[in-house]
Amino acid sequence: MEWILLGTGAADWQKPRENGEYRGYTSALLDSHILLDCTEHSLRKMQELGIEWAQVTDLFFTHSHDDHCDVEAVQAIAEARQKVHGSPLRIYGEGSWIQTLFAPEESCWQVSRLSAYEEVSCGDYRLLPLAANHRTERETEIALSYLVRRGGHAVLYALDGAWMLNKTWQVLRKTTIDAWIVDCTIGDGHEGDYRIFEHNSLPMVRAMANTLMAKTPYGPPVLKQGAPIILNHLAKTLHPCQEELEQRLQPPFVVARDGMRFRIG
């Protein structure tokens, strides 16, 4: 698996910091053809990295918030793919909302409705949607994380969301993962912040990490030894700059940055 983090910022990144540092909205590209979430920032970063939009075959959404789902950006990718390859973009999202934004009869895309805890195949990959602790304005929507597996390797992509739900833990405790890409919207020193009920703080991530790296009565650690914990969806107003945050943290914690690449397996 080759991952590219196209964007690593939360919704408050409307413009750069005074020092020029900037994060686009969170999205990731897997093996140059599987996209997780899509906004205008995703398109710009792909262009910057020399990645053709038409290469994207499959697009998985975590949820419907505007900083994760931009219909016009998706349309641009779908039309590029149709023009170059003559085939539709395959779009996946939680079943309560995905077809309200992406009409299934459009010729440039093919829409599939997902249900939490029901695995789907995507070429050599298997993606298991997991319910996330995050809400949208759509009362029936279930935000999703994804357990992404290929061969003997697995990555947990968990954006957005707060403290791991029990049912999701019950699934994860039976497996092992090679990397955890995790919502860390809130940094240290923000005790009492109301956003902890739908986003993680750094202390929350540390607490969960301690258990994921520990042997439990259920079996061996969920996180393999040495597995990176990649802190993502970082709020501009709730974290220091990249350099300062990197200086404060030690492995296995890794501070995500736009354009970051890493390989698993």
Rosetta silent file (secondary structure, phi, psi, omega in degrees, C-alpha in Angstrom):
SEQUENCE: MEWILLGTGAADWQKPRENGEYRGYTSALLDSHILLDCTEHSLRKMQELGIEWAQVTDLFFTHSHDDHCDVEAVQAIAEARQKVHGSPLRIYGEGSWIQTLFAPEESCWQVSRLSAYEEVSCGDYRLLPLAANHRTERETEIALSYLVRRGGHAVLYALDGAWMLNKTWQVLRKTTIDAWIVDCTIGDGHEGDYRIFEHNSLPMVRAMANTLMAKTPYGPPVLKQGAPIILNHLAKTLHPCQEELEQRLQPPFVVARDGMRFRIG
SCORE:     score description
SCORE:     0.000 S_00000001
   1 L     0.000  125.709  171.224    0.000    0.000    0.000 S_00000001
   2 E  -111.628  120.146 -179.213    1.302    3.438   -0.937 S_00000001
   3 E  -105.473  140.223  169.650   -0.520    6.265    0.800 S_00000001
   4 E  -125.252  121.220  176.161   -0.406    9.967   -0.057 S_00000001
   5 E   -85.867  102.618 -175.668   -2.026   12.364    2.407 S_00000001
   6 E   -71.886  -38.370  177.815   -3.358   15.037    0.063 S_00000001
   7 E  -142.079  150.015 -173.204   -4.711   17.227    2.852 S_00000001
   8 L  -136.871   14.749 -174.643   -4.287   17.126    6.620 S_00000001
   9 E  -108.444  157.276  173.665   -6.244   20.070    8.004 S_00000001
  10 L   -81.980 -176.493 -171.535   -9.552   20.594    9.769 S_00000001
  11 L   -70.970  -11.131 -177.970  -12.278   22.935    8.535 S_00000001
  12 L   -86.293    5.121  177.683  -10.700   26.069   10.077 S_00000001
  13 L   -86.433   73.841  178.603   -7.889   26.170    7.492 S_00000001
  14 L   -83.632  -26.853  179.359   -9.411   28.945    5.395 S_00000001
  15 L  -154.534  165.180 -177.554   -6.070   30.621    4.749 S_00000001
  16 L   -66.441  162.495  169.718   -2.367   30.100    5.613 S_00000001
  17 L   -68.872  169.950  177.756   -0.740   31.009    8.898 S_00000001
  18 L   -61.725  -28.046  179.269    1.340   34.172    9.040 S_00000001
  19 L   -84.584    3.756  178.123    4.459   32.010    8.536 S_00000001
  20 L    93.211  -10.616 -179.517    2.992   30.621    5.292 S_00000001
  21 L   -64.635  139.031 -177.721    2.139   27.176    6.659 S_00000001
  22 L  -148.225  144.538  173.672   -1.042   25.766    5.165 S_00000001
  23 L  -126.797  133.145  170.968   -3.056   22.542    5.284 S_00000001
  24 L   -80.128  168.988  177.325   -5.735   21.522    2.822 S_00000001
  25 E   -63.429  148.956 -171.417   -8.864   19.697    3.911 S_00000001
  26 L   -67.387  130.895  169.393   -8.233   16.059    4.763 S_00000001
  27 E  -162.671  161.699 -177.331   -8.190   13.459    2.023 S_00000001
  28 E  -143.226  150.859  179.702   -5.893   10.606    1.073 S_00000001
  29 E  -121.489  128.891 -176.975   -4.943    8.723   -2.072 S_00000001
  30 E  -111.470  122.109  179.874   -4.141    5.017   -1.992 S_00000001
  31 L    50.672   33.347  174.471   -1.983    3.490   -4.730 S_00000001
  32 L    63.204    9.100  179.940   -2.793    6.518   -6.924 S_00000001
  33 L  -142.267  -10.290  176.038   -6.306    5.332   -7.702 S_00000001
  34 E  -110.320  117.624 -176.215   -8.391    4.942   -4.500 S_00000001
  35 E  -106.043  134.381  174.360   -9.399    8.300   -3.027 S_00000001
  36 E  -110.588  110.050 -174.488  -10.748    8.801    0.482 S_00000001
  37 L    69.060  155.449 -173.696  -12.822   12.003    0.578 S_00000001
  38 E  -156.008  124.397  172.872  -12.594   14.679   -2.095 S_00000001
  39 L  -138.050  179.856  176.230  -12.596   18.475   -2.162 S_00000001
  40 H   -57.236  -33.486  178.337  -11.088   21.204   -4.300 S_00000001
  41 H   -63.152  -37.468  177.913   -7.979   20.907   -2.126 S_00000001
  42 H   -60.557  -45.016 -179.033   -7.636   17.260   -3.196 S_00000001
  43 H   -62.273  -45.385 -177.815   -7.692   18.279   -6.871 S_00000001
  44 H   -64.245  -40.849 -178.918   -5.094   20.993   -6.417 S_00000001
  45 H   -68.094  -38.841  176.856   -2.725   18.723   -4.487 S_00000001
  46 H   -61.083  -43.011  176.937   -3.026   15.970   -7.090 S_00000001
  47 H   -61.279  -44.035 -179.921   -2.134   18.472   -9.809 S_00000001
  48 H   -60.141  -35.199 -178.122    0.807   19.732   -7.748 S_00000001
  49 L   -89.221    0.359  179.232    2.086   16.144   -7.364 S_00000001
  50 L    76.269   26.635  179.992    1.618   15.335  -11.060 S_00000001
  51 L  -101.148  122.334 -179.333   -1.210   12.861  -10.485 S_00000001
  52 L   -72.354  135.754  178.052   -3.874   12.802  -13.188 S_00000001
  53 H   -59.448  -34.239 -175.879   -7.440   13.008  -11.930 S_00000001
  54 H   -65.791  -14.379  178.221   -8.440   10.348  -14.458 S_00000001
  55 H   -70.035  -22.783 -175.922   -6.312    7.791  -12.559 S_00000001
  56 L   -71.273  121.517  179.467   -8.855    7.707   -9.729 S_00000001
  57 L  -101.237  -32.155 -172.564  -11.065    4.641  -10.087 S_00000001
  58 E  -137.884  139.707 -178.399  -12.781    4.558   -6.672 S_00000001
  59 E  -131.193  118.702  179.500  -13.824    7.231   -4.176 S_00000001
  60 E  -110.010  128.126  178.416  -14.825    6.412   -0.592 S_00000001
  61 L   -99.498  141.101  172.585  -16.428    9.062    1.622 S_00000001
  62 L   -82.262  -39.783  178.479  -16.153    9.189    5.386 S_00000001
  63 L  -169.033 -179.186 -167.660  -19.103   11.579    5.726 S_00000001
  64 L   -97.547    4.120  179.431  -20.943   14.426    4.022 S_00000001
  65 L   -59.874  148.317 -173.642  -19.417   17.548    5.600 S_00000001
  66 L   -61.234  -28.066 -179.747  -18.268   20.134    3.055 S_00000001
  67 L   -82.591    6.670  174.792  -14.618   19.875    4.082 S_00000001
  68 L  -127.026  -22.938 -174.131  -14.707   16.181    3.105 S_00000001
  69 E  -136.253  109.918  179.305  -17.253   16.066    0.281 S_00000001
  70 L  -121.382  109.153 -174.080  -17.338   18.610   -2.569 S_00000001
  71 H   -60.995  -40.048 -179.287  -19.719   17.591   -5.360 S_00000001
  72 H   -64.833  -38.075  177.733  -18.112   19.880   -7.950 S_00000001
  73 H   -65.675  -41.184  178.039  -14.669   18.428   -7.237 S_00000001
  74 H   -63.869  -40.760  178.440  -16.040   14.900   -7.599 S_00000001
  75 H   -58.889  -41.207 -179.840  -17.716   15.892  -10.868 S_00000001
  76 H   -62.601  -42.575  178.277  -14.358   17.097  -12.205 S_00000001
  77 H   -66.224  -45.082 -178.189  -12.689   13.773  -11.403 S_00000001
  78 H   -62.275  -42.286  179.716  -15.582   11.749  -12.820 S_00000001
  79 H   -67.979  -37.337  177.156  -15.634   13.723  -16.069 S_00000001
  80 H   -63.628  -42.837  179.654  -11.857   13.402  -16.439 S_00000001
  81 H   -65.561  -42.380  179.681  -12.078    9.641  -15.984 S_00000001
  82 H   -62.176  -41.138 -178.200  -14.963    9.355  -18.432 S_00000001
  83 H   -67.560  -43.145 -174.688  -13.077   11.381  -21.035 S_00000001
  84 H   -83.136  -43.863 -172.234   -9.775    9.489  -20.754 S_00000001
  85 H  -110.380  -12.379 -179.424  -10.900    5.946  -19.967 S_00000001
  86 L    67.789   22.975 -178.877  -14.574    5.900  -20.948 S_00000001
  87 L  -131.074  152.432 -176.663  -15.526    4.353  -17.621 S_00000001
  88 L   -77.521  152.976  169.869  -17.419    5.719  -14.608 S_00000001
  89 E   -75.651  130.158  177.663  -15.918    6.762  -11.304 S_00000001
  90 E   -88.863  122.083 -176.172  -17.059    4.355   -8.587 S_00000001
  91 E  -115.349  133.756 -179.027  -18.362    6.294   -5.567 S_00000001
  92 E  -126.437  136.526  176.398  -19.029    4.775   -2.135 S_00000001
  93 E  -161.732  164.084 -178.446  -20.708    6.383    0.852 S_00000001
  94 E   -57.957  138.426 -165.532  -22.946    5.630    3.796 S_00000001
  95 L   -63.566  -22.541 -174.994  -26.344    4.589    2.531 S_00000001
  96 L   -74.509  -17.364 -173.744  -28.526    7.232    4.177 S_00000001
  97 L  -133.002  -22.316 -166.095  -27.088   10.140    2.193 S_00000001
  98 H   -59.499  -38.742 -178.112  -24.792    9.186   -0.696 S_00000001
  99 H   -81.399   -7.683  173.509  -27.486    9.029   -3.388 S_00000001
 100 H   -77.329  -24.580  177.421  -28.987   12.346   -2.283 S_00000001
 101 H  -100.764  -29.099 -177.085  -25.810   14.107   -3.469 S_00000001
 102 L  -123.857   96.874 -176.893  -24.761   11.737   -6.262 S_00000001
 103 L   -61.044  128.072 -175.042  -27.671   10.680   -8.429 S_00000001
 104 L   -65.973  -17.471 -177.658  -27.151    7.032   -9.392 S_00000001
 105 L   -84.842   -5.693  177.954  -28.328    7.596  -12.967 S_00000001
 106 L   -62.951  134.898 -174.972  -25.429    9.922  -13.857 S_00000001
 107 L   -75.082  -20.799 -174.972  -23.324    8.273  -16.569 S_00000001
 108 L   -87.764   -4.116  175.630  -19.969    9.525  -15.262 S_00000001
 109 E  -145.457  160.675  177.851  -20.220    7.737  -11.926 S_00000001
 110 E  -125.726  122.037 -170.863  -21.498    4.562  -10.317 S_00000001
 111 E  -104.479  133.492  175.732  -22.806    4.901   -6.770 S_00000001
 112 E  -123.731  134.038  178.672  -22.716    2.225   -4.064 S_00000001
 113 E   -89.728  129.494 -179.589  -24.388    2.532   -0.676 S_00000001
 114 E  -102.850  151.863  171.121  -22.333    1.372    2.293 S_00000001
 115 L  -123.208  140.321  178.694  -23.434    0.065    5.671 S_00000001
 116 L   -57.721  135.756  176.111  -21.245    0.145    8.766 S_00000001
 117 L    75.103   13.107  174.586  -19.511   -3.186    9.450 S_00000001
 118 L  -115.031  109.327 -172.585  -20.269   -4.617    5.977 S_00000001
 119 L   -70.889  146.185  174.305  -17.021   -5.097    4.045 S_00000001
 120 E  -125.822  153.651  177.221  -16.649   -4.271    0.352 S_00000001
 121 E  -101.415  145.493  178.368  -13.976   -5.313   -2.157 S_00000001
 122 E  -142.701   90.097 -173.096  -12.115   -2.890   -4.384 S_00000001
 123 L    61.609 -126.146  179.211   -9.700   -4.783   -6.622 S_00000001
 124 L   -79.120   -5.356 -174.575   -7.068   -6.320   -4.352 S_00000001
 125 E   -98.680  152.092  168.661   -8.327   -4.261   -1.419 S_00000001
 126 E  -123.412  129.401 -179.886  -10.990   -4.898    1.173 S_00000001
 127 E  -119.518  122.367  179.397  -12.490   -1.908    2.971 S_00000001
 128 E  -105.584  109.825  176.580  -14.515   -2.388    6.123 S_00000001
 129 E   -70.495  133.995  179.930  -16.607    0.682    7.055 S_00000001
 130 E  -122.809  136.249 -179.921  -16.667    1.266   10.809 S_00000001
 131 E   -64.157  134.534 -179.430  -19.065    3.601   12.611 S_00000001
 132 L  -111.628  154.735 -179.360  -17.337    6.769   13.844 S_00000001
 133 L   -87.846   77.916 -176.448  -18.241    9.078   16.725 S_00000001
 134 L  -156.839  142.968 -178.237  -19.069   12.129   14.613 S_00000001
 135 L  -121.064  155.825  173.211  -22.315   13.775   13.572 S_00000001
 136 L  -124.353 -178.510  179.037  -23.527   15.764   10.580 S_00000001
 137 L   -71.920  -14.829  176.537  -26.623   17.820    9.919 S_00000001
 138 L   -85.992  110.125 -169.624  -28.232   14.692    8.442 S_00000001
 139 L   -60.675  -30.160 -176.679  -29.812   13.052   11.479 S_00000001
 140 L   -93.506   -3.412 -176.197  -29.713    9.510   10.086 S_00000001
 141 L   -72.482  139.545  172.177  -26.158    9.637    8.723 S_00000001
 142 L  -110.477  112.577  175.642  -23.491    7.407   10.254 S_00000001
 143 L   -66.397  149.884 -172.583  -19.993    8.805    9.764 S_00000001
 144 E  -122.815  142.930  159.100  -17.463    6.159    8.781 S_00000001
 145 E  -103.851  169.520 -179.859  -13.878    5.176    9.416 S_00000001
 146 E  -132.668  129.700  167.386  -12.285    2.534    7.188 S_00000001
 147 E   -93.785  110.046 -173.652  -10.217   -0.530    7.975 S_00000001
 148 E  -101.754  121.226 -175.191   -8.285   -0.914    4.724 S_00000001
 149 E  -126.612  142.154  173.584   -6.777   -4.369    4.089 S_00000001
 150 E  -150.570  125.825 -176.000   -4.646   -5.884    1.393 S_00000001
 151 L    58.756 -129.968 -179.425   -2.839   -9.193    1.717 S_00000001
 152 L   -98.316   18.254 -175.760   -1.614   -9.461    5.283 S_00000001
 153 E  -118.939  152.331 -178.229   -1.569   -5.720    5.961 S_00000001
 154 E  -146.728  141.784  175.910   -4.152   -3.327    7.391 S_00000001
 155 E  -129.142  134.766  175.733   -4.445    0.429    7.945 S_00000001
 156 E   -99.456  116.378  178.097   -7.124    2.142   10.022 S_00000001
 157 E  -103.860  107.815 -168.716   -8.205    5.450    8.455 S_00000001
 158 E  -125.659   74.317  177.269  -10.224    7.228   11.159 S_00000001
 159 L  -135.507  131.759  -10.752  -11.249   10.756   10.120 S_00000001
 160 L   -88.283  171.313  176.051  -13.423   12.421   11.478 S_00000001
 161 L   154.655  153.401  177.495  -14.443   11.126   14.860 S_00000001
 162 L  -101.210 -152.422 -177.837  -13.913   11.233   18.588 S_00000001
 163 L   -40.558  133.342 -175.663  -13.408    8.446   21.111 S_00000001
 164 L   -59.155  130.967  178.231  -13.694    5.045   19.419 S_00000001
 165 L   -68.279  150.185 -175.905  -17.178    3.554   19.622 S_00000001
 166 H   -61.184  -42.592 -178.735  -17.491    0.274   21.491 S_00000001
 167 H   -63.387  -36.085  176.294  -18.831   -1.687   18.522 S_00000001
 168 H   -66.639  -42.156  175.844  -15.898   -0.494   16.426 S_00000001
 169 H   -59.638  -39.800 -178.868  -13.493   -1.545   19.186 S_00000001
 170 H   -61.920  -30.673  175.370  -15.131   -4.984   19.271 S_00000001
 171 H   -75.783  -47.665 -173.390  -14.212   -5.390   15.583 S_00000001
 172 H   -68.627  -30.602 -176.983  -10.700   -3.984   15.862 S_00000001
 173 L   -66.443  -11.298  179.551   -9.694   -6.017   18.919 S_00000001
 174 L   -97.453    5.351 -177.399   -9.826   -9.123   16.733 S_00000001
 175 L  -133.869  178.194  172.636   -7.302   -7.846   14.212 S_00000001
 176 L  -128.988  144.654 -177.719   -3.880   -6.201   13.977 S_00000001
 177 E  -125.982  150.286 -175.710   -3.076   -3.044   12.060 S_00000001
 178 L   -92.451  -17.008  178.447    0.106   -1.671   10.541 S_00000001
 179 E  -163.093  149.949  179.855   -0.773    2.032   10.835 S_00000001
 180 E  -126.683  111.315  175.340   -3.431    4.239   12.397 S_00000001
 181 E   -96.878  111.046 -162.793   -4.337    7.475   10.620 S_00000001
 182 E  -127.601  141.543  172.427   -6.326    9.217   13.316 S_00000001
 183 E   -58.016  123.949  173.709   -8.364   12.363   13.895 S_00000001
 184 L  -138.653   58.417 -176.594   -6.405   14.688   16.183 S_00000001
 185 L   -58.125  -36.916 -171.382   -8.302   17.915   15.670 S_00000001
 186 E  -110.294  133.644 -179.490   -7.473   19.231   19.149 S_00000001
 187 L   -90.494 -165.681  174.697   -3.969   19.546   20.573 S_00000001
 188 L   -70.819  155.134  172.347   -2.591   19.656   24.096 S_00000001
 189 L    80.584   19.339  179.359   -3.695   22.378   26.493 S_00000001
 190 L  -123.579   42.295  179.195   -7.333   22.651   25.447 S_00000001
 191 L   -59.113  137.302 -179.362   -9.017   20.941   28.377 S_00000001
 192 L    90.944   -0.418  179.813  -12.728   21.655   28.416 S_00000001
 193 L   -69.530  129.614 -174.721  -13.022   22.096   24.660 S_00000001
 194 H   -66.372  -18.612 -174.850  -16.532   21.114   23.560 S_00000001
 195 H   -73.414   -5.792  179.564  -15.298   19.491   20.349 S_00000001
 196 H   -65.016  -12.879 -178.901  -14.118   16.368   22.180 S_00000001
 197 H   -85.212   -3.044  172.357  -17.583   14.901   21.685 S_00000001
 198 L  -143.844   -0.169  175.692  -16.989   14.567   17.924 S_00000001
 199 L  -140.674  151.991  177.082  -13.217   15.011   17.500 S_00000001
 200 L   -81.925  148.386  163.943  -10.172   13.639   19.293 S_00000001
 201 E  -100.303  165.386  178.369   -7.737   15.659   21.324 S_00000001
 202 H   -60.450  -41.443  174.897   -4.091   14.631   21.566 S_00000001
 203 H   -60.471  -35.880  177.656   -4.585   13.347   25.151 S_00000001
 204 H   -65.388  -41.893  179.029   -7.486   11.205   23.902 S_00000001
 205 H   -63.367  -42.602  178.782   -5.342    9.733   21.124 S_00000001
 206 H   -59.569  -43.693 -177.922   -2.583    8.935   23.627 S_00000001
 207 H   -63.186  -45.624  178.486   -5.057    7.154   25.906 S_00000001
 208 H   -65.402  -39.163 -179.303   -6.468    5.020   23.077 S_00000001
 209 H   -60.593  -39.628 -179.749   -2.976    4.329   21.737 S_00000001
 210 H   -58.313  -39.357  179.114   -1.872    2.918   25.090 S_00000001
 211 H   -75.912  -41.413 -179.121   -4.621    0.295   24.892 S_00000001
 212 H   -64.469  -25.652 -179.813   -4.184   -0.423   21.175 S_00000001
 213 L   -93.576   -0.129 -175.159   -0.479   -1.091   21.789 S_00000001
 214 L  -105.165  150.988  169.772   -1.123   -3.278   24.849 S_00000001
 215 L   -72.434  135.995 -179.671   -1.909   -6.944   25.221 S_00000001
 216 E  -122.561  173.279  175.756   -5.467   -7.333   26.494 S_00000001
 217 L   -59.902  -17.611 -179.441   -7.571  -10.285   27.732 S_00000001
 218 L   -84.140  -16.299 -178.881   -8.824  -10.520   24.143 S_00000001
 219 E   147.250 -160.486 -177.039   -5.404  -11.177   22.648 S_00000001
 220 L   -69.600  170.461  179.444   -2.262   -9.476   21.322 S_00000001
 221 L   -57.227  146.550  176.167   -1.978   -5.722   20.693 S_00000001
 222 L   -72.321  -44.660  177.461   -4.123   -4.286   17.921 S_00000001
 223 E   -84.687  124.919  177.694   -1.323   -1.995   16.761 S_00000001
 224 L   -63.126  155.035  178.189    1.722   -3.929   15.605 S_00000001
 225 L   -59.082  128.763  179.829    5.024   -3.088   17.232 S_00000001
 226 L    83.654    0.151 -179.615    6.440    0.014   15.604 S_00000001
 227 L   -63.766  130.955  179.306    3.189    0.873   13.808 S_00000001
 228 L   -73.212  143.818  172.380    2.997    4.623   13.152 S_00000001
 229 E  -110.037  105.015 -170.544    0.162    6.652   14.653 S_00000001
 230 E   -96.986  111.012 -176.892   -0.342    9.435   12.130 S_00000001
 231 E   -79.196  121.291 -171.451   -2.043   12.485   13.632 S_00000001
 232 E  -134.708  174.620 -177.391   -4.322   14.029   11.028 S_00000001
 233 L    55.564   53.341 -174.788   -7.208   16.527   10.649 S_00000001
 234 E   -87.279  125.312 -179.637   -5.223   19.080   12.659 S_00000001
 235 L   -76.939  135.712  178.383   -7.045   22.312   13.490 S_00000001
 236 L   -60.279  -39.427 -174.908   -5.197   25.536   12.727 S_00000001
 237 L   -87.181   -3.894 -173.813   -6.510   27.179   15.900 S_00000001
 238 L  -123.515    7.971  177.531   -5.888   24.204   18.202 S_00000001
 239 L  -139.333  152.449  170.056   -2.309   23.165   17.331 S_00000001
 240 L   -74.460 -175.542 -179.807    1.043   24.935   17.053 S_00000001
 241 L   -68.134  165.698 -176.948    2.931   24.970   13.758 S_00000001
 242 H   -53.778  -49.649 -175.987    4.219   21.751   12.165 S_00000001
 243 H   -61.118  -44.954 -178.756    7.817   22.199   13.358 S_00000001
 244 H   -66.525  -40.528 -179.934    6.862   22.870   16.955 S_00000001
 245 H   -65.902  -40.249  177.632    4.418   19.971   17.069 S_00000001
 246 H   -62.454  -37.259  179.886    7.014   17.580   15.632 S_00000001
 247 H   -67.404  -27.945 -177.396    9.509   18.681   18.290 S_00000001
 248 H   -81.169  -21.649 -170.854    7.010   17.891   21.050 S_00000001
 249 L  -111.161  150.774  178.363    6.190   14.361   19.880 S_00000001
 250 L  -122.725  157.760  174.828    8.142   11.135   19.681 S_00000001
 251 L   -55.393  144.991   15.103    7.478    7.892   17.739 S_00000001
 252 L   -85.846    5.581 -177.675    5.141    6.172   17.266 S_00000001
 253 E   -79.165  132.593 -179.733    3.374    9.530   16.840 S_00000001
 254 E  -127.131  130.832  179.277    3.821   11.138   13.439 S_00000001
 255 E   -87.794  117.161 -179.161    2.522   14.599   12.550 S_00000001
 256 L   -64.775  153.544  172.321    0.805   14.465    9.171 S_00000001
 257 L  -145.035  153.315 -179.517    1.590   17.060    6.514 S_00000001
 258 L   -60.975  132.837 -179.186    0.124   17.694    3.098 S_00000001
 259 L    86.921   -1.775  179.474    1.783   15.526    0.456 S_00000001
 260 E   -60.042  135.175  176.670    3.173   13.034    2.996 S_00000001
 261 E  -117.511  142.182  170.085    3.825    9.612    1.488 S_00000001
 262 E  -151.988  154.839 -176.531    4.262    6.336    3.313 S_00000001
 263 E  -121.691  138.206  175.390    4.234    2.692    2.327 S_00000001
 264 L  -118.403  124.331  179.099    2.865   -0.307    4.188 S_00000001
 265 L    88.300    0.000    0.000    4.027   -3.757    3.111 S_00000001
